[in-house]
Coordinates of C-alpha atoms and ligand atoms in Angstrom, one line a residue:
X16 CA 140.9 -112.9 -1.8
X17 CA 139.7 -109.1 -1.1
X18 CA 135.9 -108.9 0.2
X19 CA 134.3 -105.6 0.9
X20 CA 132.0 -107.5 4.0
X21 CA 132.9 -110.8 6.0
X22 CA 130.3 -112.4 8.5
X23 CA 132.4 -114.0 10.8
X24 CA 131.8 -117.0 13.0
X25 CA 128.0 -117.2 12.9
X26 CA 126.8 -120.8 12.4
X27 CA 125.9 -120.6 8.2
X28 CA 122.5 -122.7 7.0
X29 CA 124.5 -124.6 4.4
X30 CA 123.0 -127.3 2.4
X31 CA 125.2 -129.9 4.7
X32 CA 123.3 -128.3 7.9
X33 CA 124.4 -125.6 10.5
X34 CA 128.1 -125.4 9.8
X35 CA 130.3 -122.5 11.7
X36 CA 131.8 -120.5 9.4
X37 CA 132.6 -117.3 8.1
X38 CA 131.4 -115.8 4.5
X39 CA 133.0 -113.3 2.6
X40 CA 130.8 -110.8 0.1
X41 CA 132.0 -109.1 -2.7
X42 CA 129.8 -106.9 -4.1
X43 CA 126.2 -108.1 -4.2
X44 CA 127.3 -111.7 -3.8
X45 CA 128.5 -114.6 -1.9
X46 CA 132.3 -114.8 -2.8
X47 CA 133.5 -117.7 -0.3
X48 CA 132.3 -119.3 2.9
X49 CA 135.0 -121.1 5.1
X50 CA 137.3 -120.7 8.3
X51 CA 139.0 -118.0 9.2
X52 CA 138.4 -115.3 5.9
X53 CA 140.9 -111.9 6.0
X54 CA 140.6 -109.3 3.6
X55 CA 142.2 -105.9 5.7
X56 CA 139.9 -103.7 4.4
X57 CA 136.7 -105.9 4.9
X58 CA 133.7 -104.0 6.8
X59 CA 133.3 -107.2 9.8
X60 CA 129.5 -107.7 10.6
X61 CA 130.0 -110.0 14.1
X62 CA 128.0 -113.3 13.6
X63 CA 128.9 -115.3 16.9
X64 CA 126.3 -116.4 19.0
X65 CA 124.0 -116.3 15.8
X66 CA 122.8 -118.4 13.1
X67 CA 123.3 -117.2 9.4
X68 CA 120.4 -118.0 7.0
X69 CA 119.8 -117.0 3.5
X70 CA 117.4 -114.0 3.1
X71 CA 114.0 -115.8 3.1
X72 CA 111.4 -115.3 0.2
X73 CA 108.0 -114.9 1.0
X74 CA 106.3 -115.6 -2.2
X75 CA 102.8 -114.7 -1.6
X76 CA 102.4 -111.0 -1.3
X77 CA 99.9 -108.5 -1.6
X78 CA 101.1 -105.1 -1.4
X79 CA 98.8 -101.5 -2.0
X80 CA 96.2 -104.5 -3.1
X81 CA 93.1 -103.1 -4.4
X82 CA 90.5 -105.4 -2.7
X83 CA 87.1 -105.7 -1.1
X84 CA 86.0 -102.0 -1.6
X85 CA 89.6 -100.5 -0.1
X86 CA 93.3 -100.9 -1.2
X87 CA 95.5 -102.8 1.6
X88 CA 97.5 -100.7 3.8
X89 CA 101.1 -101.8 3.6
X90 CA 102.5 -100.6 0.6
X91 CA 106.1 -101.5 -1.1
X92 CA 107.6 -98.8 1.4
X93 CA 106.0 -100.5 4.8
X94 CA 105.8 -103.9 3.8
X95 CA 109.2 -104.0 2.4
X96 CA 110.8 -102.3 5.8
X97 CA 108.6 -105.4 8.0
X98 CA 110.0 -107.8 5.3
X99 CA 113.3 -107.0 6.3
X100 CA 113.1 -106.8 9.8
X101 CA 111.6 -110.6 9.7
X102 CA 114.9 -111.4 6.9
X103 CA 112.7 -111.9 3.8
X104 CA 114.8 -110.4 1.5
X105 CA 113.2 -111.1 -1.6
X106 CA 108.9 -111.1 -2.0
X107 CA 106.4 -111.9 -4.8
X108 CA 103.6 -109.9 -5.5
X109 CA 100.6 -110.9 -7.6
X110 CA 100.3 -108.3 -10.5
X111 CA 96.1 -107.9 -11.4
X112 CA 94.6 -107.1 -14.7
X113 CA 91.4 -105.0 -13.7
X114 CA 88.4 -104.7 -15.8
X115 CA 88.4 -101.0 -17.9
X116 CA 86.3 -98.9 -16.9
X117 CA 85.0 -98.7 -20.6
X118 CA 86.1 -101.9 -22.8
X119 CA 87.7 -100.7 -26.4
X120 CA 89.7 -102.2 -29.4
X121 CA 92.3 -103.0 -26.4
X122 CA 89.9 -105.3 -24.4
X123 CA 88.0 -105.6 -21.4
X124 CA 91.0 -106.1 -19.1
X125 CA 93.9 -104.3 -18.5
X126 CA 96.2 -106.4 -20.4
X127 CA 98.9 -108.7 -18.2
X128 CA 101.9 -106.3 -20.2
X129 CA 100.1 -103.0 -18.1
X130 CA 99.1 -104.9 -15.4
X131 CA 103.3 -105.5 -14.9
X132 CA 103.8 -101.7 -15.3
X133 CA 101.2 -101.1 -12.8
X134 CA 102.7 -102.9 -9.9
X135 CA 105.8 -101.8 -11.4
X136 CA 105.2 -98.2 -10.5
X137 CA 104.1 -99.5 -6.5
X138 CA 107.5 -101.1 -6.1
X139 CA 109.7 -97.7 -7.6
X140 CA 111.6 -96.1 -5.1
X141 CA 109.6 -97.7 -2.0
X142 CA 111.1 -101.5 -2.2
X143 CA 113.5 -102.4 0.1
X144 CA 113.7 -105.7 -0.8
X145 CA 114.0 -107.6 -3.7
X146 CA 111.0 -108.4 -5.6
X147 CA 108.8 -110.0 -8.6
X148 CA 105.4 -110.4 -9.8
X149 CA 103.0 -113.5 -10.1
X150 CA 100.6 -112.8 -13.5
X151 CA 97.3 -112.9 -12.6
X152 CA 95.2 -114.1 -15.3
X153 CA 91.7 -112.7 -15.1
X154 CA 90.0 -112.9 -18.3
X155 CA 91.5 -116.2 -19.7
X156 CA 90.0 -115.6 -23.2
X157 CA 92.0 -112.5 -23.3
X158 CA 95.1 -113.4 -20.8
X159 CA 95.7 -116.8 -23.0
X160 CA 97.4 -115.1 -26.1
X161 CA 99.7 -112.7 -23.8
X162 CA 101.2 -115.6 -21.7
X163 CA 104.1 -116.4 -24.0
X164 CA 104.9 -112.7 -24.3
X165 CA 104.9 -112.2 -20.1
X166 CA 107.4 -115.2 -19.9
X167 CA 109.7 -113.7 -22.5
X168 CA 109.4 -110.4 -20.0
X169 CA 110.6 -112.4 -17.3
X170 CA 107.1 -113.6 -15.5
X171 CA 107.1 -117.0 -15.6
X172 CA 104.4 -117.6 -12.8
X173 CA 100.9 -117.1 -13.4
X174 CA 97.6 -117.1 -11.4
X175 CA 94.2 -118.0 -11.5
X176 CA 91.5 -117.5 -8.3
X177 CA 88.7 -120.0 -8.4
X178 CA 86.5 -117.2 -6.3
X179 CA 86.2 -113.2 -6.3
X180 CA 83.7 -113.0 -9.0
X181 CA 82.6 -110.0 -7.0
X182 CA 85.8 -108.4 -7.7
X183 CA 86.0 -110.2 -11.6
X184 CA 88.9 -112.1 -10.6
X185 CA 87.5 -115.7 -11.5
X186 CA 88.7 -118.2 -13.2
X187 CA 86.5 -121.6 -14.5
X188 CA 87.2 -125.0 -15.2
X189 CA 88.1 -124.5 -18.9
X190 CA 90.3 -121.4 -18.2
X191 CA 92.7 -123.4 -15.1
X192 CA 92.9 -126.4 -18.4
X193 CA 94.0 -123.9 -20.8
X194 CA 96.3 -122.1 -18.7
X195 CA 98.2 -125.5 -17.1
X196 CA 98.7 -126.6 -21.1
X197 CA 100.5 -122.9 -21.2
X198 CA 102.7 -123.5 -18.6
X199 CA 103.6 -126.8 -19.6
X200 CA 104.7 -125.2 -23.1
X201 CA 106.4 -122.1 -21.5
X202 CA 108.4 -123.8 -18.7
X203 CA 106.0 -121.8 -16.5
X204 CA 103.7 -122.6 -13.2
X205 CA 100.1 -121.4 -12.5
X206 CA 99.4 -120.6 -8.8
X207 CA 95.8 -121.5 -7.9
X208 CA 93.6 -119.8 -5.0
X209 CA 91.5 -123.4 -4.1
X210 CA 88.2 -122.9 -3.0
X211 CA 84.7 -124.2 -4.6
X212 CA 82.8 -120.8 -5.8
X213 CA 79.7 -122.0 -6.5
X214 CA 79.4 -124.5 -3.1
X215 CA 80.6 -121.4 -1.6
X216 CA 78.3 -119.1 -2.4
X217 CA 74.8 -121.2 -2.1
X218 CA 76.4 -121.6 1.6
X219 CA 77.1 -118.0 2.4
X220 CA 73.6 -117.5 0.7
X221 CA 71.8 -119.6 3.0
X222 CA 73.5 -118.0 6.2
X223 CA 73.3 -114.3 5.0
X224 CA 70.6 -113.1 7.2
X225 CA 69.8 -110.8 10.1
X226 CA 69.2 -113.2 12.3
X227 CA 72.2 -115.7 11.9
X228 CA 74.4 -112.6 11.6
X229 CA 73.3 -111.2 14.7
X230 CA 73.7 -114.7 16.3
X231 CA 77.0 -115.7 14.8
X232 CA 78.7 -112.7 13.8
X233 CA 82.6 -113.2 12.5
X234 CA 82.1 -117.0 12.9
X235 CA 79.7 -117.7 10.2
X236 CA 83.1 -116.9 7.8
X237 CA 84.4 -120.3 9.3
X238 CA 80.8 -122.1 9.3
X239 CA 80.4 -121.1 5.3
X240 CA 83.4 -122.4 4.4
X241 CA 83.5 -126.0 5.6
X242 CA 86.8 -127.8 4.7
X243 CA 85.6 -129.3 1.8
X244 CA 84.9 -125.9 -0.2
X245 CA 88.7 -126.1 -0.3
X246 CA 89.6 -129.7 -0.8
X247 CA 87.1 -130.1 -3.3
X248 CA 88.8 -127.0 -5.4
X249 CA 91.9 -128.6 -4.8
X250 CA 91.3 -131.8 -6.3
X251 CA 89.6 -130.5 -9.3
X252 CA 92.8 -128.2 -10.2
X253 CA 95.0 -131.4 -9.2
X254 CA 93.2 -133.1 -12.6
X255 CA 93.6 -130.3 -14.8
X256 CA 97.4 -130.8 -13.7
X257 CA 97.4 -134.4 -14.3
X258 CA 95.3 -134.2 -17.4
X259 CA 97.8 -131.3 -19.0
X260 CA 101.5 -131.8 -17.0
X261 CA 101.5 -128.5 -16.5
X262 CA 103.0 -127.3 -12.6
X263 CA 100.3 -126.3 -10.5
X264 CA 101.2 -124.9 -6.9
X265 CA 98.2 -124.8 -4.5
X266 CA 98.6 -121.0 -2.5
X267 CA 97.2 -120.6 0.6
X268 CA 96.5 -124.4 1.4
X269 CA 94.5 -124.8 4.7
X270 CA 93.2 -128.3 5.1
X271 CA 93.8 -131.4 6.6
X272 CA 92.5 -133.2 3.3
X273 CA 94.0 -130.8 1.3
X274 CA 97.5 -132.3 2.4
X275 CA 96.6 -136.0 1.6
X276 CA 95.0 -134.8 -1.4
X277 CA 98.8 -133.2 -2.9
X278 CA 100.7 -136.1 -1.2
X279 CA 98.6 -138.8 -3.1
X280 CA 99.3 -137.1 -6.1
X281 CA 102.6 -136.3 -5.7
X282 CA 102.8 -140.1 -5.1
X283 CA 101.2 -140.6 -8.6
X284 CA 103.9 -137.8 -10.5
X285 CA 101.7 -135.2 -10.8
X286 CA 103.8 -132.1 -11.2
X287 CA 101.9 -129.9 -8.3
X288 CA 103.0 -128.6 -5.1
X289 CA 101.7 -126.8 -2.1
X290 CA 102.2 -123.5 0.0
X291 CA 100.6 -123.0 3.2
X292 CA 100.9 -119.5 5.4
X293 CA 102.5 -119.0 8.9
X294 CA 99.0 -118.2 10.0
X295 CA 97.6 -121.5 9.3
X296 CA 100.2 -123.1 11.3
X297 CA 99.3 -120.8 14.3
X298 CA 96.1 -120.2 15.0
X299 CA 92.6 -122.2 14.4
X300 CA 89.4 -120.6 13.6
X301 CA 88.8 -120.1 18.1
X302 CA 90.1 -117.1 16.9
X303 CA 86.1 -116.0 14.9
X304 CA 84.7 -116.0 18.6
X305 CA 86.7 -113.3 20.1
X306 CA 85.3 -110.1 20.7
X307 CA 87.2 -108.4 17.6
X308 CA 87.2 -111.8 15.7
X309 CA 86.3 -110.5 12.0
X310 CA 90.1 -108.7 12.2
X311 CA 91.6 -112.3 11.4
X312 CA 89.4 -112.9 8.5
X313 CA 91.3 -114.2 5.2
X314 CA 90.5 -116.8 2.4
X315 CA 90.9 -119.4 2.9
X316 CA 89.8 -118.9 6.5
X317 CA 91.5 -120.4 9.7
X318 CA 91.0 -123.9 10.5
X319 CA 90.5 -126.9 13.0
X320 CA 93.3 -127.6 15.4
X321 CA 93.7 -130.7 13.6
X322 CA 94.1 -129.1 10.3
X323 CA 97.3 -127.5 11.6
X324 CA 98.8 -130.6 13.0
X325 CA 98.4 -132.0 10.1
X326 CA 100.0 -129.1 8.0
X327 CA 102.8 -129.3 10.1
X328 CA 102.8 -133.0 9.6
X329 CA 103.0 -131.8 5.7
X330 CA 105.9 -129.9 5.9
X331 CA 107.7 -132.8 7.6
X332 CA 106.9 -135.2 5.1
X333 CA 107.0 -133.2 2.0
X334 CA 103.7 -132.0 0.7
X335 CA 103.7 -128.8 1.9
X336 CA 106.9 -127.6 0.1
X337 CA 106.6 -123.8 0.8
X338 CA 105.5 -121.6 3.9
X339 CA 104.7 -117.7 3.1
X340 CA 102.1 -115.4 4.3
X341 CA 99.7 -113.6 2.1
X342 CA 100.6 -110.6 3.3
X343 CA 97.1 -108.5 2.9
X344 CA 97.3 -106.4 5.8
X345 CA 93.9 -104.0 6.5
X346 CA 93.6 -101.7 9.7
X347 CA 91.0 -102.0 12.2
X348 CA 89.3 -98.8 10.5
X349 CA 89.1 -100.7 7.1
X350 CA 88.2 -104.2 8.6
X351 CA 85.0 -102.2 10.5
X352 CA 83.5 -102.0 7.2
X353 CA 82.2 -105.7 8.1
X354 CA 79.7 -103.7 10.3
X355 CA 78.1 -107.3 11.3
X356 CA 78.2 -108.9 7.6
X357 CA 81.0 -110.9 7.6
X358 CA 80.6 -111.4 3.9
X359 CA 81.8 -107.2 3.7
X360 CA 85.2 -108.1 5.7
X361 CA 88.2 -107.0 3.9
X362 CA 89.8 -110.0 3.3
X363 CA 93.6 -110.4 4.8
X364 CA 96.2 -110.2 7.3
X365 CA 99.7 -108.9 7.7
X366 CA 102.4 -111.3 8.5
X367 CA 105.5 -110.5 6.3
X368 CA 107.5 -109.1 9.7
X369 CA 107.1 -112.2 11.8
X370 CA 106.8 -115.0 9.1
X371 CA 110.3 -116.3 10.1
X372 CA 110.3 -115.7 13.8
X373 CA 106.5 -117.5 13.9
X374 CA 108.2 -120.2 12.0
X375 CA 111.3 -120.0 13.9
X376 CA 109.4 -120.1 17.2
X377 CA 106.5 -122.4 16.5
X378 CA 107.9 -124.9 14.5
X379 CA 112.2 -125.5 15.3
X380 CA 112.4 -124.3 18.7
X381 CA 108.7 -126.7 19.2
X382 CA 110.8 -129.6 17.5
X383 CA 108.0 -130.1 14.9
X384 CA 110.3 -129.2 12.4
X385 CA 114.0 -129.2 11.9
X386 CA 116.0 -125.7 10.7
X387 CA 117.2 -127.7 7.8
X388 CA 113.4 -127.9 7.1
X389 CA 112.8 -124.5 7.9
X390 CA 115.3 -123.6 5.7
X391 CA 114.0 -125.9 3.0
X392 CA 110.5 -124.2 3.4
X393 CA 111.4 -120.6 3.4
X394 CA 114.2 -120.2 1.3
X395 CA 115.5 -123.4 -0.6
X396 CA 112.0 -124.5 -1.8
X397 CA 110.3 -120.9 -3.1
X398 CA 113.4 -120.0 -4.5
X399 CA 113.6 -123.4 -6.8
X400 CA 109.7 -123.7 -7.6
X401 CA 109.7 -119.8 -8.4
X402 CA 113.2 -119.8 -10.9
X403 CA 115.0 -118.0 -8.7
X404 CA 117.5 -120.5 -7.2
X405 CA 120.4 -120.7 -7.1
X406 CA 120.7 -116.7 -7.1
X407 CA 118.2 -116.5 -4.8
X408 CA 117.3 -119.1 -1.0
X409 CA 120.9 -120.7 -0.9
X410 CA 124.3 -119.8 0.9
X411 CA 126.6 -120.5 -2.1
X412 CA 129.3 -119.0 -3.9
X413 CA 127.8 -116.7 -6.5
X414 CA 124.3 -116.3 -4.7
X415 CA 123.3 -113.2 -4.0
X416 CA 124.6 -112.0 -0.5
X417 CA 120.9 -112.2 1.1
X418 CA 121.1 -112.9 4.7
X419 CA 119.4 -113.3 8.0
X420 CA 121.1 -113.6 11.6
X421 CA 119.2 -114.2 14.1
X422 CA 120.3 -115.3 17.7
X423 CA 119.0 -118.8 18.8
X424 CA 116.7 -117.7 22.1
X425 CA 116.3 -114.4 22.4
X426 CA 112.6 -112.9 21.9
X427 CA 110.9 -110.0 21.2
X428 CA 107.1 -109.3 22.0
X429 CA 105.4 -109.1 19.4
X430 CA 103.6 -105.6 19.6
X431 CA 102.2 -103.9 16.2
X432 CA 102.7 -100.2 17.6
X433 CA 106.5 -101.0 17.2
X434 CA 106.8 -103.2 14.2
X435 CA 107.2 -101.2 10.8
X436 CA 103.6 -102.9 9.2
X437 CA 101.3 -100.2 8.9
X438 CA 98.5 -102.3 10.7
X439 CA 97.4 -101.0 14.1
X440 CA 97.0 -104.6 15.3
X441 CA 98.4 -107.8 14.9
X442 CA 96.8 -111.3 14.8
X443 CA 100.4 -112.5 17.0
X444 CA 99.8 -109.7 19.6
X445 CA 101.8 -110.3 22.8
X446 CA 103.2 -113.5 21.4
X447 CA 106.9 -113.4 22.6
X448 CA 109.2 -114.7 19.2
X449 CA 112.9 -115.4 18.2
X450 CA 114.1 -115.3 15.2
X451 CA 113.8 -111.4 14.2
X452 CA 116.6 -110.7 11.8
X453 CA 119.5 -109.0 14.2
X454 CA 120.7 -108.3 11.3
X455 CA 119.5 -108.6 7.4
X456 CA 121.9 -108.3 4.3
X457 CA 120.3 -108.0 1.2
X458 CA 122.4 -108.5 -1.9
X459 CA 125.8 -107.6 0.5
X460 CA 124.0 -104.2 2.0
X461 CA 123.4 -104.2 5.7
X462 CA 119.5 -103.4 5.5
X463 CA 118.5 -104.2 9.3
X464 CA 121.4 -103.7 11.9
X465 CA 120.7 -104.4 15.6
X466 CA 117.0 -105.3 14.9
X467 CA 116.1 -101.6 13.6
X468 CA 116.0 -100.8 9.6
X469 CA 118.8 -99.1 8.8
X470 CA 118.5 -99.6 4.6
X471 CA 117.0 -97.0 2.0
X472 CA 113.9 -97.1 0.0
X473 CA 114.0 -97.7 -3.7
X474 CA 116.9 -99.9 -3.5
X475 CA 115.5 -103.5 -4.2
X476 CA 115.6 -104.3 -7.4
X477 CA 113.0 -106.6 -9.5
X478 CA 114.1 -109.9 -10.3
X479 CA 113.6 -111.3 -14.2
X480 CA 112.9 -115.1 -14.4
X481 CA 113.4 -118.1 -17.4
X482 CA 111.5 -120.2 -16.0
X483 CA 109.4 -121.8 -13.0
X484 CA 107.9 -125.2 -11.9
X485 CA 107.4 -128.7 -10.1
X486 CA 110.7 -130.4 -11.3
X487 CA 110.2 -133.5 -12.9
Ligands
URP508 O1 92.2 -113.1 2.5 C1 93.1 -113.1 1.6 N1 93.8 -114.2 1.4 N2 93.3 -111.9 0.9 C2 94.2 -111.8 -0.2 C3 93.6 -112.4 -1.5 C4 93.9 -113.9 -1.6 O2 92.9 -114.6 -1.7 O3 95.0 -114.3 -1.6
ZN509 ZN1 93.9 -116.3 -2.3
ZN510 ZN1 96.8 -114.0 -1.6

């Protein structure tokens, strides 16, 4: 059999565990995996030493976001580059209907249809990577009719956020109901932001003044937003997915409670699901008391030490079936426009470069999770729940040829003046990580070769879905 590339005697991520062997690309794709492949005019990419995984998927991305009085500062060009150098190959966005400046005879909102062509245009020519979009539903009375229509485009996730009034991004009670009986129609999923607005906002109220700021600063974020303002959320969308049987898949999950909240569930057949983000698994809210403290601010915020042992505890057991990193990456300059208010903090973090080495690092080479899980979590998992699999998150024959080798031990210091994410900081500083990509292969082109980009701009390609959800 003739390939055009062969990786050759890496140890490959198969379904069966770490197995050496060598694979053999044709095209775009996976053509065979076994012993000893030959094809004489086969470019050889040099595996030993390494282990092969697929390309992960980080499936919680916000790229050029327009958010919190600023636009976030990796774009598709940046953030797809520090994609690939951490060996996410494929990324999800969340497309966003804004409110028209003047409503007419086409609505208040931007429909979903333009709010696809708007993030469209961000990914042309920049992406690196492959990518997709996440419909974010922001007027449900408007959103509702087009949902059918965006599935038979090829979106067939959808999302609602429970907060951002501010920014006219919420959803109620009545619009999460409506929108689970849609997906369970359309063979679709709805992707909830957890977090109890109106508890929420009577606690920042009560905190927002001169006095507590001045005291407090960047840690009243973590003293407004008590565990519960998440669990709670969480449990109320858990209903609407029992009530309806449509998929729900908790984003961004942070809490201790949160996990026994999805596992009980889970236990009971409810179709939902839960992501949680490398940061969550890293750090704890310490982090609010430091001198530049409002840089790590994100929503959900950090949590207690124990809220991450018992994350990690989720992804060992099951109920955390995803890890990504909602990717929102501001610089200092933008995050100083807190000036002492921590309710004015641009909201996010970068993570997309060092998702798979923080994982890597923290979790398989700590022995709190196995690479089989790792594997599970970053590639096999998003790639199922998000209709993508088996093209995308598996070494197979006829998967795309999406790859990341990394060697075992070796580590890089993490230091934002030489990672390719715009930020001027970075909330994993000085932290010293395996698992960079040596090298990343996205559909069969060599995209990051001896740890440096090497691939073009403009050449990932957006990925059209049937389908998406818990299975049943
Ligand atoms: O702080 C965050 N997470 N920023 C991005 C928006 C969101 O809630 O995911
Ligand atoms: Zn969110
Ligand atoms: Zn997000």
């Amino acid at each position: 059999m003739a390939f055009d590339k062969i990786v050759k005697g890496g140890s490959v991520a198969t379904p069966n565990g770490l197995v050496r062997a060598d694979i053999g690309i044709r095209g775009e794709k996976v053509a065979a995996i076994g012993s000893g492949l030959k094809s004489p005019d086969a470019e050889i990419v040099d595996a030993k030493g390494h282990i092969v995984l697929p390309g992960a998927l980080d499936v919680h991305v916000h790229l050029e976001l327009p958010f919190c009085g600023t636009v976030s500062s990796d774009d598709y060009r940046s953030g797809t580059r520090a994609a690939a150098r951490g060996g996410v190959t494929t990324l999800i966005d969340f497309a966003i209907p804004y409110k028209r400046k003047r409503a007419g005879r086409d609505g208040e909102y931007e429909t979903l249809s333009e709010a696809a062509d708007n993030w469209h245009a961000k990914a042309e020519g920049k992406a690196l990577i492959d990518y997709t979009f996440h419909m974010c539903i922001t007027n449900y009375a408007e959103h509702q009719h087009q949902i059918r229509d965006m599935v038979g485009r090829g979106f067939t996730t959808f999302k609602e956020f429970m907060i951002y009034a501010s920014e006219g991004w919420q959803s109620d009670d009545g619009a999460m109901y409506g929108t689970l009986e849609r997906m369970r129609d359309n063979d679709a999923m709805l992707l909830v932001h957890a977090e109890s607005a109106k508890v929420l906002d009577s606690l920042i109220a009560r905190h927002h003044t001169k006095a507590m700021m001045k005291k407090y600063g960047a840690r009243l974020h973590a003293m407004t937003r008590p565990n519960f303002v998440e669990f709670e959320a969480i449990q109320r969308a858990v209903t609407w997915s029992e009530v309806t049987g449509g998929s729900l898949y908790i984003v961004h999950m942070s809490t201790g409670e949160g996990c026994e909240i999805v596992k009980e569930a889970q236990a009971g057949g409810v179709p939902v699901v839960a992501e949680t983000c490398a940061q969550y698994l890293v750090l704890d809210d310490s982090v609010f008391g430091k001198k530049d403290g409002h840089l790590y601010a994100c929503c959900p915020q950090l949590k207690k030490p124990e809220d991450v042992d018992r994350l990690w505890e989720g992804l060992r057991s099951g109920e955390v079936s995803v890890v990504s990193t909602d990717t929102c990456t501001f610089t200092r300059r933008q995050k100083a426009m807190w000036k002492g208010d921590w309710t004015k903090i641009p909201m996010g973090m970068p993570g997309l470069e060092t998702l798979l080495p923080l994982v890597y690092t923290e979790g398989v080479l700590k022995n709190r999770i196995t690479i089989d899980q790792m594997v599970q979590k970053l590639c096999t998992n998003p790639a199922k729940l998000m209709g993508l699999y088996p093209r995308k998150g598996a070494l197979e024959v006829g998967s795309d040829a999406d790859m990341a080798i990394i060697h075992p031990k070796k580590t890089i210091k993490v230091d934002h003046a030489k990672m390719e994410t715009n930020a001027d900081w970075s909330p994993f500083q000085g932290r010293s990580l395996a698992g960079f990509a040596r090298t990343t292969i996205r559909r069969g082109e060599t995209i990051v070769d001896d740890y440096k980009v090497v691939g073009k701009a403009g050449t990932g390609t957006w990925l059209p879905r049937k389908s998406a959800g818990v299975p049943t």
